[in-house]
Coordinates of C-alpha atoms and ligand atoms in Angstrom, one line a residue:
M4 CA 106.1 89.7 85.3
T5 CA 108.3 90.6 88.4
A6 CA 107.7 91.6 91.8
D7 CA 110.1 94.3 93.3
T8 CA 110.8 94.5 96.9
N9 CA 107.6 96.3 97.8
G10 CA 105.5 93.7 96.1
N11 CA 104.5 96.1 93.4
R12 CA 104.1 94.5 90.1
M13 CA 105.2 96.2 86.9
A14 CA 102.2 96.5 84.8
D15 CA 102.6 94.7 81.4
A16 CA 100.5 97.2 79.7
Q17 CA 99.4 100.9 79.7
S18 CA 97.1 101.1 82.7
T19 CA 93.6 102.3 82.1
T20 CA 92.3 105.3 84.1
D21 CA 88.7 103.8 84.0
P22 CA 87.0 103.6 87.3
I23 CA 86.6 100.1 88.8
S24 CA 83.3 98.6 87.8
P25 CA 82.5 94.9 87.5
Q26 CA 82.3 95.3 83.6
N27 CA 86.0 96.4 83.2
I28 CA 87.6 93.9 85.7
K29 CA 88.8 91.8 82.8
E30 CA 88.7 88.1 82.6
S31 CA 92.4 88.0 82.2
T32 CA 93.2 89.8 85.5
S33 CA 94.8 87.4 88.0
H34 CA 93.2 86.5 91.3
L35 CA 95.1 86.8 94.6
D36 CA 96.6 83.4 95.0
P37 CA 98.2 82.5 98.3
S38 CA 99.9 79.5 96.8
K39 CA 102.1 81.7 94.9
L40 CA 103.4 83.7 98.1
I41 CA 107.0 84.7 97.7
I42 CA 108.8 84.4 101.1
N43 CA 111.8 86.6 101.7
L44 CA 112.9 86.2 105.2
T45 CA 115.0 88.9 106.9
K46 CA 118.7 88.2 107.4
T47 CA 118.7 90.3 110.5
P48 CA 116.0 89.3 112.8
K49 CA 115.4 92.0 115.5
P50 CA 115.8 91.3 119.1
L51 CA 112.6 90.8 120.9
P52 CA 111.4 93.8 123.1
D53 CA 110.9 93.5 126.8
P54 CA 107.1 92.8 127.1
A55 CA 106.8 95.1 130.1
Q56 CA 108.0 98.0 128.0
L57 CA 105.5 97.7 125.1
A58 CA 103.6 100.6 124.2
F59 CA 100.8 99.9 121.8
G60 CA 101.5 100.1 118.0
Q61 CA 105.2 101.2 118.4
T62 CA 107.2 98.0 118.1
F63 CA 107.0 96.2 114.7
S64 CA 107.8 92.5 114.0
D65 CA 110.4 91.4 111.4
H66 CA 108.1 90.9 108.4
M67 CA 105.1 92.3 106.6
L68 CA 102.8 91.1 103.7
V69 CA 102.4 93.2 100.7
M70 CA 100.3 92.6 97.5
S71 CA 99.0 95.0 94.9
Y72 CA 96.4 95.5 92.3
E73 CA 96.7 97.0 88.8
P74 CA 93.6 97.3 86.7
N75 CA 95.1 95.5 83.6
S76 CA 96.8 92.6 85.4
G77 CA 94.8 92.0 88.7
W78 CA 96.4 91.1 92.0
S79 CA 100.3 90.7 92.1
T80 CA 102.0 87.7 93.6
P81 CA 101.8 88.3 97.3
V82 CA 105.2 88.9 99.0
L83 CA 106.2 88.2 102.8
Q84 CA 109.2 90.5 103.3
P85 CA 111.2 92.4 105.8
Y86 CA 109.3 95.2 107.5
Q87 CA 110.3 98.2 105.4
P88 CA 109.2 101.6 103.9
L89 CA 106.7 101.5 101.0
Q90 CA 107.6 103.4 97.7
L91 CA 104.6 105.2 96.4
D92 CA 103.9 107.7 93.7
P93 CA 103.2 111.2 95.3
A94 CA 100.0 111.5 93.2
S95 CA 98.5 108.2 94.7
S96 CA 94.9 108.6 95.8
C97 CA 95.7 107.5 99.2
F98 CA 97.3 111.0 99.9
Q99 CA 94.6 112.9 98.1
Y100 CA 91.2 111.5 98.5
C101 CA 91.8 108.8 101.2
P102 CA 90.4 105.7 99.9
N103 CA 92.1 103.9 102.7
L104 CA 90.9 101.3 105.1
F105 CA 92.2 99.1 107.8
E106 CA 91.4 96.2 110.1
G107 CA 92.5 95.5 113.7
M108 CA 92.9 91.8 115.0
K109 CA 95.1 89.9 117.3
A110 CA 97.0 86.6 117.3
Y111 CA 97.4 84.7 120.6
L112 CA 99.4 81.6 121.6
G113 CA 97.2 78.8 122.6
P114 CA 98.0 76.4 125.4
D115 CA 99.7 74.2 122.7
G116 CA 101.9 77.0 122.0
E117 CA 100.4 77.4 118.4
P118 CA 99.2 80.8 117.3
R119 CA 95.4 81.5 116.9
L120 CA 93.1 84.3 115.6
F121 CA 89.9 85.3 117.0
R122 CA 87.0 85.1 114.6
P123 CA 89.2 86.4 111.7
N124 CA 86.6 85.7 109.1
L125 CA 84.7 88.7 110.5
N126 CA 87.5 91.0 110.0
M127 CA 88.0 89.7 106.4
K128 CA 84.3 90.3 105.6
R129 CA 84.4 93.9 107.1
M130 CA 87.6 94.7 105.2
K131 CA 85.9 93.7 101.9
T132 CA 82.8 95.8 102.9
S133 CA 85.0 98.8 103.7
A134 CA 86.8 98.4 100.1
E135 CA 83.4 98.4 98.5
R136 CA 82.3 101.5 100.2
V137 CA 85.2 103.5 98.7
A138 CA 85.1 101.6 95.5
L139 CA 88.5 100.1 95.7
P140 CA 89.3 96.8 93.9
P141 CA 87.6 93.8 95.4
I142 CA 89.2 91.7 98.0
D143 CA 89.2 87.9 98.1
A144 CA 88.7 87.6 101.9
D145 CA 89.7 83.7 102.0
A146 CA 92.8 84.2 100.1
L147 CA 93.8 87.1 102.3
L148 CA 93.2 85.3 105.5
T149 CA 95.2 82.3 104.3
L150 CA 98.1 84.7 103.8
I151 CA 97.6 86.5 107.3
K152 CA 97.7 82.9 108.9
K153 CA 101.0 82.3 107.1
L154 CA 102.4 85.7 108.3
V155 CA 101.3 84.9 111.8
A156 CA 102.9 81.4 111.7
I157 CA 106.2 82.9 110.6
E158 CA 106.1 85.8 113.2
K159 CA 105.1 83.2 116.0
R160 CA 108.2 84.2 118.1
W161 CA 106.9 87.8 118.4
I162 CA 103.8 86.8 120.3
P163 CA 104.8 87.3 124.0
R164 CA 104.2 84.1 126.1
L165 CA 102.3 85.9 128.8
P166 CA 98.6 86.0 129.7
G167 CA 96.8 89.0 128.0
Y168 CA 99.7 89.5 125.3
S169 CA 99.2 89.1 121.7
L170 CA 100.4 90.0 118.3
Y171 CA 98.2 92.9 117.0
L172 CA 97.7 92.7 113.2
R173 CA 97.0 95.8 111.1
P174 CA 95.7 94.7 107.6
T175 CA 95.7 97.9 105.5
M176 CA 94.4 98.6 102.0
I177 CA 95.3 102.0 100.2
G178 CA 94.2 103.4 96.9
T179 CA 97.4 103.8 94.7
R180 CA 96.0 105.2 91.6
P181 CA 98.8 107.6 90.4
S182 CA 96.6 110.5 89.1
L183 CA 95.1 113.5 90.6
G184 CA 91.4 113.1 89.0
V185 CA 88.9 112.9 91.6
A186 CA 87.8 109.3 90.9
A187 CA 87.9 105.7 92.4
S188 CA 91.4 104.1 92.8
N189 CA 91.6 101.5 90.3
H190 CA 95.1 100.6 91.6
A191 CA 95.5 99.4 95.2
M192 CA 97.8 98.0 97.7
I193 CA 97.1 95.7 100.8
Y194 CA 99.8 95.3 103.4
V195 CA 99.8 93.8 106.8
I196 CA 102.0 94.8 109.6
C197 CA 102.3 93.4 113.2
C198 CA 103.0 94.8 116.5
P199 CA 103.5 92.7 119.9
T200 CA 101.1 94.1 122.4
G201 CA 100.2 93.7 126.1
P202 CA 96.9 94.5 128.0
Y203 CA 95.6 97.8 126.7
F204 CA 95.2 99.7 129.9
G205 CA 98.3 98.0 131.5
A206 CA 98.2 95.6 134.4
G207 CA 95.0 95.6 136.5
T208 CA 91.7 96.9 135.2
K209 CA 92.1 100.7 134.8
K210 CA 88.8 102.3 134.3
I211 CA 88.2 104.9 131.6
S212 CA 86.3 108.2 131.8
L213 CA 84.2 109.5 128.9
Y214 CA 83.5 112.9 127.8
A215 CA 80.2 113.3 125.8
V216 CA 80.6 115.5 122.7
Y217 CA 77.6 116.7 120.4
D218 CA 79.0 119.8 118.6
S219 CA 81.3 117.6 116.7
V220 CA 80.0 114.2 115.3
R221 CA 81.8 111.0 114.4
S222 CA 79.2 109.6 112.1
W223 CA 75.8 110.4 110.7
P224 CA 73.1 108.6 108.8
G225 CA 74.2 107.7 105.2
G226 CA 77.8 108.4 106.3
T227 CA 80.9 106.1 106.6
G228 CA 80.9 105.5 110.4
G229 CA 79.9 101.9 110.0
Y230 CA 83.1 101.1 107.9
K231 CA 86.7 100.9 109.1
L232 CA 87.8 103.7 106.8
G233 CA 90.9 105.8 107.7
L234 CA 88.9 109.0 106.8
N235 CA 86.6 108.5 109.9
Y236 CA 89.4 109.0 112.4
A237 CA 91.4 112.2 111.6
P238 CA 88.2 114.3 112.3
T239 CA 88.0 112.9 116.0
F240 CA 91.5 113.9 117.1
E241 CA 90.6 117.7 117.8
P242 CA 87.5 116.6 120.0
Q243 CA 89.6 113.9 121.7
R244 CA 92.2 116.6 122.5
R245 CA 89.5 118.7 124.1
A246 CA 88.4 115.8 126.1
S247 CA 92.0 114.8 127.3
Q248 CA 92.4 118.5 128.4
K249 CA 89.2 118.3 130.4
G250 CA 90.9 115.2 132.2
Y251 CA 88.8 112.5 130.3
N252 CA 90.3 109.3 128.5
Q253 CA 88.0 109.3 125.5
V254 CA 85.1 110.9 123.7
L255 CA 81.4 109.6 123.9
W256 CA 80.1 110.4 120.5
L257 CA 76.6 111.6 120.6
L258 CA 74.4 112.2 117.5
G259 CA 71.2 114.4 116.8
E260 CA 69.1 116.6 118.8
E261 CA 68.2 113.8 121.1
H262 CA 72.0 113.2 122.0
K263 CA 71.8 109.6 120.9
I264 CA 74.9 107.6 122.0
T265 CA 76.8 106.1 119.3
E266 CA 80.3 105.0 120.3
A267 CA 83.2 105.8 122.6
G268 CA 86.6 106.6 121.2
A269 CA 87.1 103.8 118.6
M270 CA 85.1 101.3 120.7
N271 CA 81.4 100.2 120.9
F272 CA 79.5 101.2 124.0
F273 CA 77.4 99.1 126.4
I274 CA 75.5 99.7 129.5
V275 CA 74.0 97.2 132.1
V276 CA 70.8 98.3 133.9
K277 CA 69.1 96.5 136.7
R278 CA 65.5 95.5 135.9
K279 CA 62.3 95.4 138.2
D280 CA 62.5 91.4 138.0
G281 CA 66.1 91.5 139.3
D282 CA 67.5 90.4 135.9
L283 CA 70.0 92.5 134.1
D284 CA 69.6 94.4 130.6
L285 CA 72.7 94.7 128.6
I286 CA 72.2 97.6 125.9
T287 CA 74.1 98.7 123.0
P288 CA 73.1 100.9 120.2
P289 CA 71.8 99.2 117.0
L290 CA 73.9 98.9 113.8
D291 CA 72.1 101.7 112.0
G292 CA 75.1 102.7 109.8
T293 CA 76.4 105.2 112.3
I294 CA 77.9 102.4 114.5
L295 CA 80.9 100.3 113.5
P296 CA 80.0 96.6 113.6
G297 CA 82.7 95.5 116.1
V298 CA 83.8 91.9 116.4
T299 CA 84.1 92.4 120.0
R300 CA 80.5 93.9 120.0
D301 CA 79.1 91.0 118.4
S302 CA 81.0 88.6 120.6
V303 CA 79.6 90.3 123.8
L304 CA 76.0 90.2 122.5
L305 CA 76.4 86.4 121.7
L306 CA 78.1 85.6 125.0
A307 CA 75.5 87.5 127.0
K308 CA 72.7 85.5 125.3
S309 CA 74.7 82.3 126.1
H310 CA 74.8 83.1 129.8
S311 CA 72.6 80.6 131.8
R312 CA 72.4 78.6 134.8
E313 CA 74.0 75.7 132.9
M314 CA 77.0 77.7 131.8
P315 CA 77.3 81.0 133.6
L316 CA 79.9 83.7 132.5
P317 CA 82.8 83.8 135.0
G318 CA 82.0 85.3 138.4
L319 CA 78.2 85.9 137.6
S320 CA 75.2 84.0 139.0
G321 CA 73.6 82.0 136.4
S322 CA 70.2 82.6 138.0
Q323 CA 70.5 86.2 137.1
R324 CA 69.7 86.4 133.4
L325 CA 71.3 88.9 131.1
H326 CA 69.0 90.4 128.5
A327 CA 70.9 91.6 125.5
H328 CA 69.3 94.4 123.5
E329 CA 70.4 96.5 120.4
R330 CA 68.4 99.6 121.2
T331 CA 68.6 103.4 120.7
L332 CA 70.2 104.9 123.8
T333 CA 70.1 108.6 124.5
M334 CA 71.8 110.7 127.2
R335 CA 68.4 111.4 128.7
D336 CA 67.8 107.6 129.0
L337 CA 71.2 107.3 130.8
Q338 CA 70.2 109.9 133.3
A339 CA 66.8 108.5 133.8
F340 CA 68.2 105.0 134.7
G341 CA 69.6 106.6 137.8
E342 CA 70.6 104.1 140.5
N343 CA 69.6 101.3 138.2
L344 CA 72.5 102.1 135.7
L345 CA 74.9 99.5 137.1
E346 CA 77.7 99.5 134.7
A347 CA 79.0 101.2 131.3
F348 CA 81.9 99.8 129.4
C349 CA 83.6 100.1 125.9
V350 CA 84.5 97.1 123.7
G351 CA 87.0 96.6 120.9
T352 CA 90.0 94.3 119.8
A353 CA 92.6 96.5 121.5
A354 CA 91.1 96.8 125.0
I355 CA 88.7 93.8 124.8
V356 CA 86.2 95.2 127.5
A357 CA 87.2 98.5 129.3
P358 CA 84.9 99.5 132.1
V359 CA 83.9 103.3 132.5
D360 CA 83.9 105.0 135.8
R361 CA 82.4 108.5 134.9
I362 CA 80.8 110.2 131.9
G363 CA 81.2 113.9 131.7
Y364 CA 78.2 115.6 130.1
D365 CA 77.4 119.4 130.1
D366 CA 79.8 120.1 133.0
K367 CA 78.3 117.4 135.2
D368 CA 79.5 113.8 135.8
I369 CA 77.5 110.7 135.7
I370 CA 79.4 108.5 138.2
L371 CA 79.2 104.7 137.7
P372 CA 79.5 102.2 140.6
S373 CA 83.0 100.8 141.2
N374 CA 82.1 97.1 140.9
T375 CA 81.8 95.9 137.3
P376 CA 81.1 92.3 137.4
V377 CA 79.4 92.1 133.9
A378 CA 82.3 93.8 132.2
N379 CA 84.9 91.5 134.1
A380 CA 83.0 88.5 133.2
L381 CA 82.7 89.3 129.5
H382 CA 86.5 90.3 129.5
D383 CA 87.7 87.2 131.2
R384 CA 85.5 84.9 128.9
I385 CA 86.6 86.5 125.7
E386 CA 90.3 86.5 126.7
A387 CA 89.9 82.8 127.5
I388 CA 88.4 82.0 124.2
Q389 CA 91.0 84.1 122.5
E390 CA 93.9 82.3 124.2
G391 CA 92.3 79.0 123.5
R392 CA 91.7 78.2 127.1
F393 CA 88.0 77.9 126.7
E394 CA 86.6 76.4 123.5
W395 CA 83.6 78.3 122.2
E396 CA 81.9 78.1 118.7
N397 CA 85.1 77.7 116.7
W398 CA 85.8 81.5 117.5
S399 CA 89.5 80.7 118.1
V400 CA 91.2 79.7 114.7
K401 CA 94.5 78.0 114.5
C402 CA 97.0 79.4 112.1
E403 CA 98.5 76.2 110.3
Ligands
PLP518 C1 87.6 99.1 115.3 C2 86.6 99.7 115.9 C3 85.7 99.3 116.8 C4 86.0 97.9 117.4 O1 85.9 96.9 116.6 P1 86.4 95.4 117.0 O2 86.2 94.6 115.6 O3 85.7 95.0 118.1 O4 87.8 95.7 117.3 C5 84.6 100.0 117.5 N1 84.5 101.3 117.0 C6 85.2 101.9 115.9 C7 85.0 103.3 115.5 C8 86.3 101.1 115.5 O5 87.2 101.7 114.6

């Protein structure tokens, strides 16, 4: 059995076209085995880019990971190889029915100069769930994480040694079944590519504006909005273009007749509301299947719950408690909070925490106060944990 330069393994036997089901994943098929990794390093390493010139997702590192799955043989030997184009059959399912998914995670340099990942087990778990939703072959999350750590260790020189900079990783899985039949893809490829990246909105905390959209929806009950599937994103580009033309940065996605708030762009949405007792409520919509379960979202909720007199979040008073809620939020609620609506912000791996300055809704703007102490505190604490400057719950994992 041989691996070609794309990590594709030539199948030994005629491949079956049966859809994937636990019964026909044969005993003899091989598992993804990180100990067999073939490392094929580039002979022409690229010059490192000037960090100040980095635009998100446009510069790629020297190497990529590739592995593929065939129904008769299972997972190929994983290969770490120079960054290069893929070779795919034009009939591959990924071009037709879009059984494609991805993850977004970042590697940071710790104070010891060693690379770290932020809660990477959550990304692997989510990737596995996404694969199940589109009936792709099953992923071994632990094996994949071992391989990703190896890739990061090899690409260490690509992590800029500057605060707020990191190496963005894009693990991707595509269906490669070479047949036009409308059926699950029992052939697949996983690859991981890396881009050095800086603070998402440039230096300083630029605020973002949102445009509330309800005539197009991003997700719906029973749909796929809760999974990181490629097919969720193309339908957002036209509404996003409309929002940009009206002068807003991102779409605030609403759902249903009550205009329930779901997410903003490809980020989870939070608000901070002042309570009668002087404490603060931190509110985000619940994971009802229409919301992507973000790693940053989960981290924000847990950090808000940990905020206390003994260990306050940076810049916040420990005597003012933060009450975290996962609760349905409508546009009417947002308007009703009035002066008590203190902050709104969006969270995700790329931006970490991005404060919102206004929300356009039915030709009116809801204006948010310019001070965003809660958003800033959460941003700074998460960044400190990611960069290994603040130890918290083993969230920062070294890549040995
Ligand atoms: C990726 C993504 C997020 C953020 O998830 P993180 O794990 O925090 O990066 C939020 N919403 C959508 C729609 C996403 O695709």
